[in-house]
C-alpha atoms as one frame of an Amber mdcrd trajectory, in Angstrom:
protein
 -40.895  80.091 -87.991 -43.201  80.819 -85.025 -46.558  79.725 -86.451 -46.075
  75.965 -86.008 -45.320  76.644 -82.343 -48.531  78.664 -81.915 -50.953  76.645
 -84.064 -50.817  72.916 -84.663 -50.002  72.087 -88.293 -50.337  75.668 -89.549
 -47.076  76.298 -91.314 -47.527  79.554 -93.250 -50.040  82.381 -93.459 -50.454
  83.816 -96.943 -50.224  87.605 -97.243 -51.278  89.893-100.073 -49.059  92.727
-101.246 -50.727  95.120 -98.734 -50.133  92.591 -95.875 -53.738  91.412 -95.696
 -53.748  87.817 -94.395 -55.829  85.740 -96.805 -55.204  82.062 -96.088 -53.167
  79.375 -94.397 -50.948  76.479 -95.451 -50.619  73.294 -93.440 -47.363  71.446
 -92.883 -48.386  69.281 -95.845 -48.766  72.414 -98.008 -52.568  72.187 -98.203
 -54.023  75.673 -98.674 -57.255  76.923 -97.134 -58.367  80.510 -97.852 -59.639
  82.445 -94.841 -63.365  83.020 -94.550 -64.660  85.988 -92.625 -67.935  84.876
 -91.097 -67.901  86.910 -87.849 -66.331  90.073 -89.160 -66.397  90.957 -92.829
 -63.281  93.065 -92.365 -59.949  91.970 -93.887 -57.329  90.626 -91.500 -54.161
  92.716 -91.088 -51.225  92.347 -88.666 -51.643  95.761 -87.033 -51.609  96.842
 -83.407 -50.588  94.595 -80.533 -49.387  91.185 -81.681 -51.587  89.390 -79.143
 -54.661  91.181 -80.541 -54.131  90.372 -84.199 -52.974  86.822 -83.419 -56.249
  86.341 -81.525 -58.063  87.555 -84.647 -56.036  85.109 -86.744 -57.047  82.274
 -84.411 -60.709  83.328 -84.527 -60.593  83.462 -88.326 -58.887  80.069 -88.530
 -61.597  78.500 -86.381 -64.411  80.098 -88.391 -62.770  78.974 -91.631 -62.326
  75.376 -90.496 -65.885  75.298 -89.114 -67.217  76.446 -92.490 -65.028  73.943
 -94.368 -66.229  71.050 -92.169 -69.852  71.995 -92.784 -69.316  72.340 -96.553
 -67.475  69.006 -96.689 -70.293  67.273 -94.783 -72.852  68.616 -97.256 -70.637
  67.645-100.190 -70.192  64.104 -98.817 -73.716  63.218 -99.903 -73.182  64.341
-103.485 -70.165  62.292-104.612 -68.476  58.937-104.050 -66.259  58.817-100.967
 -63.124  58.171-103.040 -63.677  61.476-104.900 -64.794  63.351-101.792 -61.591
  62.513 -99.900 -59.490  64.027-102.701 -61.560  67.242-102.838 -61.076  68.351
 -99.225 -57.988  69.149 -97.123 -56.770  66.473 -94.717 -57.613  68.694 -91.739
 -61.247  68.510 -92.790 -61.684  64.853 -93.674 -60.009  63.510 -90.543
């Protein structure tokens, strides 16, 4: 219940069985898997909450940055009507 208050339009973080955080869902239920560009280490909610939440934010930003770049490259390869349906709303806006 706290995520929407901390991050705009991030509704749920997906966890694996071992509590690794692997992706995020928007309020519209669009899923984006996390990408670890800075650190190749998995993301776990351990230690001080402000530390791992900062890591979550860093990972979210890196993931969205990568998705925007990939969507921009993909834009050239397909009609716009198809492209819009292939990417999350956060990316195409």
